[in-house]
Amino acid sequence: DAGVIQSPRHEVTEMGQEVTLRCKPISGHDYLFWYRQTMMRGLELLIYFNNNVPIDDSGMPEDRFSAKMPNASFSTLKIQPSEPRDSAVYFCASSRQIQETQYFGPGTRLLVL
Amino acid sequence: SQQGEEDPQALSIQEGENATMNCSYKTSINNLQWYRQNSGRGLVHLILIRSNEREKHSGRLRVTLDTSKKSSSLLITASRAADTASYFCATGPTGGFKTIFGAGTRLFVKA
């Protein structure tokens, strides 16, 4: 198995632009998680899905952030419009059960200028 | 608020020494996990210990869990420079709620 796949690996954009991050979870995993990591705030859970349904989006910072999971093998995290404070590393992770081992992707390093 | 809090925040040791990191949490848990993150990489799962277990081993790793004190420790024996990374504990609260990650301990092993 290729593990969790994220794209792009790096993204540099200008303030106000739309950013879309993509994730392909491990096949057979029912849970998908989106995290954001910064030096100041550490690792934050933004949202997670169970069987493609968003369960808890309490960590989404504001309406500029949205996430979708149209099928079991694909999810997107969109920021529109982006701001410099959104600069961070965004991780996608998947697991079989809610409290079992999470497998993390390599992350997308986002820089908003 | 964070469920798990690691201690110390940072640790610097010489190669060959043992490294001990601690995690304290607030509420009852089903399990506790430890993850490692190398610089610029995603988190990698190391070990999971369930609430009815007291100790687990995996290679040079030893994890203990004391549910009465709501704490866990991760011991890395005979550390190597390659063990330099951040280590996170993650707790699975009772009730089946989402796993919660702590802030991590940054370990630096000097060759």
XYZ file of N, CA and C in Angstrom, chain A:
339
model
N 0.852 -1.188 0.000
C 0.000 0.000 0.000
C 0.890 1.242 0.000
N 0.483 2.267 -0.763
C 1.303 3.460 -0.902
C 1.200 4.371 0.305
N 0.323 4.100 1.221
C 0.134 4.981 2.343
C -0.780 6.132 1.969
N -0.902 7.091 2.869
C -1.725 8.264 2.610
C -0.970 9.194 1.651
N -1.674 9.609 0.636
C -1.055 10.454 -0.390
C -1.646 11.849 -0.315
N -0.771 12.844 -0.307
C -1.219 14.228 -0.287
C -0.592 14.989 -1.452
N -1.374 15.932 -1.971
C -0.841 16.804 -3.001
C -1.486 18.178 -2.902
N -0.769 19.250 -3.278
C 0.657 19.215 -3.598
C 1.490 19.061 -2.331
N 2.779 18.847 -2.458
C 3.656 18.775 -1.284
C 4.019 20.168 -0.798
N 4.092 21.094 -1.715
C 4.396 22.479 -1.380
C 3.469 23.378 -2.192
N 3.038 24.464 -1.555
C 2.171 25.416 -2.236
C 2.533 26.810 -1.768
N 2.833 27.667 -2.709
C 3.086 29.078 -2.405
C 2.045 29.873 -3.160
N 1.327 30.719 -2.460
C 0.271 31.483 -3.095
C 0.220 32.877 -2.495
N -0.546 33.722 -3.110
C -0.687 35.085 -2.618
C -1.987 35.230 -1.839
N -1.947 36.107 -0.894
C -3.135 36.379 -0.092
C -4.342 36.644 -0.987
N -5.466 36.031 -0.632
C -6.691 36.230 -1.390
C -6.969 35.128 -2.388
N -5.957 34.327 -2.699
C -6.142 33.250 -3.661
C -6.789 32.035 -2.990
N -7.411 31.225 -3.831
C -8.001 29.967 -3.354
C -6.939 28.885 -3.357
N -6.941 28.093 -2.304
C -5.991 26.989 -2.180
C -6.777 25.693 -1.981
N -6.414 24.667 -2.706
C -7.052 23.356 -2.546
C -5.994 22.306 -2.266
N -6.155 21.642 -1.142
C -5.250 20.563 -0.757
C -5.983 19.243 -0.946
N -5.254 18.230 -1.359
C -5.871 16.956 -1.706
C -5.285 15.806 -0.902
N -6.125 14.811 -0.685
C -5.692 13.666 0.106
C -6.351 12.392 -0.397
N -5.548 11.346 -0.487
C -6.055 10.006 -0.787
C -5.724 9.120 0.400
N -6.739 8.659 1.134
C -6.464 7.841 2.320
C -6.082 6.417 1.935
N -5.701 5.643 2.929
C -5.400 4.234 2.708
C -6.714 3.492 2.455
N -6.711 2.649 1.465
C -7.899 1.895 1.121
C -8.366 1.057 2.307
N -9.674 1.116 2.563
C -10.226 0.332 3.664
C -10.314 1.090 4.977
N -9.723 2.260 5.020
C -9.811 3.086 6.225
C -11.097 3.913 6.180
N -11.872 3.831 7.261
C -13.166 4.508 7.296
C -13.091 5.935 7.821
N -11.956 6.277 8.426
C -11.817 7.603 9.024
C -10.721 8.388 8.323
N -11.022 9.666 8.094
C -10.045 10.563 7.493
C -9.994 11.845 8.319
N -8.781 12.279 8.597
C -8.562 13.448 9.457
C -7.728 14.491 8.708
N -8.072 15.752 8.915
C -7.248 16.866 8.439
C -6.687 17.610 9.653
N -5.354 17.796 9.656
C -4.665 18.514 10.727
C -3.899 19.683 10.144
N -3.649 20.656 11.016
C -2.773 21.777 10.674
C -1.697 21.844 11.743
N -0.462 22.064 11.339
C 0.636 22.153 12.295
C 1.442 23.426 12.096
N 1.604 24.181 13.162
C 2.456 25.363 13.158
C 3.316 25.341 14.411
N 4.363 26.109 14.393
C 5.230 26.197 15.575
C 4.464 26.787 16.751
N 3.640 27.773 16.459
C 2.948 28.475 17.543
C 1.814 27.647 18.151
N 1.069 26.960 17.327
C -0.149 26.304 17.795
C -0.038 24.781 17.854
N 1.076 24.246 17.375
C 1.229 22.799 17.412
C 0.339 22.107 16.397
N -0.047 20.889 16.707
C -0.873 20.066 15.817
C -2.337 20.255 16.188
N -3.128 20.723 15.235
C -4.546 20.986 15.485
C -5.392 20.117 14.562
N -6.396 19.465 15.114
C -7.352 18.721 14.295
C -8.369 19.710 13.738
N -8.511 19.721 12.425
C -9.455 20.641 11.792
C -10.826 19.997 11.620
N -10.844 18.797 11.076
C -12.091 18.119 10.771
C -11.794 16.645 10.572
N -12.801 15.788 10.845
C -12.629 14.391 10.462
C -13.915 13.828 9.890
N -13.769 12.831 9.051
C -14.860 12.179 8.344
C -14.927 10.706 8.762
N -16.143 10.177 8.756
C -16.364 8.750 8.913
C -17.215 8.293 7.742
N -16.692 7.345 6.980
C -17.427 6.870 5.796
C -17.901 8.035 4.925
N -17.003 8.973 4.702
C -17.190 10.115 3.807
C -18.071 11.219 4.389
N -18.572 11.045 5.595
C -19.463 12.030 6.211
C -18.676 12.847 7.238
N -18.749 14.181 7.169
C -18.049 14.991 8.190
C -18.703 14.803 9.555
N -17.893 14.457 10.537
C -18.413 14.173 11.872
C -18.162 15.330 12.830
N -16.981 15.894 12.773
C -16.619 16.940 13.722
C -15.763 17.972 12.995
N -16.344 19.141 12.788
C -15.591 20.216 12.123
C -15.331 21.368 13.087
N -15.355 21.084 14.370
C -15.191 22.139 15.367
C -13.820 22.796 15.322
N -12.863 22.135 14.703
C -11.523 22.705 14.618
C -11.290 23.573 13.406
N -12.260 23.637 12.515
C -12.108 24.491 11.327
C -12.106 25.943 11.803
N -11.057 26.677 11.485
C -10.882 28.009 12.084
C -11.969 29.013 11.712
N -12.442 28.992 10.524
C -13.457 29.962 10.126
C -14.047 29.544 8.786
N -15.018 30.337 8.352
C -15.758 29.953 7.142
C -14.893 29.916 5.886
N -13.728 30.462 5.957
C -12.857 30.427 4.774
C -12.372 29.007 4.487
N -12.476 28.141 5.489
C -12.036 26.759 5.349
C -13.240 25.861 5.086
N -13.077 24.952 4.128
C -14.119 23.958 3.874
C -13.442 22.652 3.475
N -14.092 21.545 3.786
C -13.549 20.233 3.442
C -14.657 19.359 2.904
N -14.281 18.512 1.956
C -15.242 17.595 1.359
C -14.603 16.218 1.218
N -15.459 15.221 1.160
C -14.997 13.864 0.884
C -16.028 13.221 -0.031
N -15.924 13.423 -1.327
C -16.934 12.944 -2.263
C -16.990 11.432 -2.387
N -15.883 10.757 -2.062
C -15.885 9.295 -2.079
C -14.816 8.782 -1.113
N -14.749 7.474 -0.962
C -13.878 6.881 0.054
C -12.399 7.047 -0.245
N -12.055 7.471 -1.440
C -10.639 7.531 -1.789
C -10.145 8.943 -2.067
N -10.929 9.955 -1.697
C -10.499 11.311 -2.029
C -11.138 12.329 -1.099
N -10.309 13.274 -0.648
C -10.819 14.373 0.167
C -10.068 15.641 -0.202
N -10.739 16.766 -0.038
C -10.110 18.053 -0.282
C -10.320 18.977 0.905
N -9.356 19.832 1.110
C -9.447 20.917 2.084
C -9.206 22.203 1.300
N -10.174 23.104 1.368
C -10.093 24.315 0.565
C -10.051 25.533 1.471
N -9.227 26.479 1.105
C -9.143 27.750 1.818
C -9.424 28.846 0.797
N -10.461 29.624 1.059
C -10.845 30.679 0.139
C -11.541 31.808 0.889
N -10.959 33.016 0.916
C -9.646 33.373 0.395
C -8.540 33.058 1.396
N -7.365 32.798 0.925
C -6.257 32.482 1.831
C -5.665 33.750 2.441
N -5.089 33.594 3.631
C -4.457 34.704 4.332
C -3.077 34.235 4.808
N -2.156 35.176 5.052
C -0.808 34.791 5.509
C -0.827 33.922 6.762
N -1.790 34.143 7.664
C -1.834 33.341 8.895
C -2.254 31.901 8.658
N -2.642 31.576 7.440
C -2.964 30.189 7.103
C -1.703 29.393 6.776
N -0.577 30.059 6.695
C 0.682 29.374 6.393
C 0.957 28.332 7.473
N 1.182 27.103 7.049
C 1.328 25.985 7.979
C 1.619 24.734 7.159
N 1.819 23.633 7.881
C 1.855 22.323 7.227
C 0.521 21.645 7.506
N -0.120 21.186 6.458
C -1.423 20.537 6.581
C -1.239 19.042 6.348
N -1.694 18.269 7.321
C -1.568 16.817 7.235
C -2.947 16.180 7.075
N -2.962 15.133 6.310
C -4.113 14.257 6.208
C -3.713 12.926 6.842
N -4.628 12.301 7.548
C -4.368 11.001 8.160
C -5.607 10.137 8.012
N -5.417 8.824 8.034
C -6.567 7.928 7.973
C -6.381 6.778 8.955
N -7.508 6.182 9.341
C -7.465 5.055 10.270
C -8.666 4.161 10.041
N -8.580 2.921 10.554
C -9.699 1.991 10.413
C -10.823 2.320 11.397
N -10.417 2.637 12.609
C -11.379 2.971 13.657
C -11.011 4.322 14.251
N -11.972 4.935 14.956
C -11.786 6.304 15.427
C -10.598 6.458 16.363
N -10.319 5.466 17.196
C -9.245 5.613 18.167
C -8.055 4.694 17.893
N -8.007 4.114 16.725
C -6.889 3.243 16.389
C -5.798 4.040 15.673
N -4.759 3.335 15.284
C -3.595 3.966 14.686
C -3.967 4.849 13.507
N -3.448 6.066 13.529
C -3.632 6.964 12.392
C -2.361 6.939 11.539
N -2.572 6.870 10.252
C -1.471 6.884 9.290
C -1.464 8.253 8.615
N -0.367 8.945 8.788
C -0.265 10.312 8.288
C 0.368 10.356 6.898
N -0.119 11.300 6.104
C 0.539 11.596 4.848
C 1.762 12.466 5.090
N 2.492 12.786 4.018
C 3.722 13.578 4.159
C 3.469 15.052 4.424
N 2.227 15.490 4.243
C 1.902 16.881 4.503
C 2.017 17.774 3.287
N 1.289 18.874 3.337
C 1.412 19.948 2.352
C 1.892 21.179 3.082
N 3.038 21.698 2.647
C 3.584 22.909 3.270
C 3.046 24.104 2.503
N 2.202 24.885 3.165
C 1.534 26.023 2.533
C 2.145 27.332 3.015
N 2.478 28.170 2.062
C 2.975 29.511 2.373
C 2.103 30.511 1.644
N 1.461 31.371 2.415
C 0.620 32.417 1.834
C 1.324 33.755 2.009
N 1.638 34.380 0.892
C 2.394 35.635 0.930
C 1.487 36.852 0.995
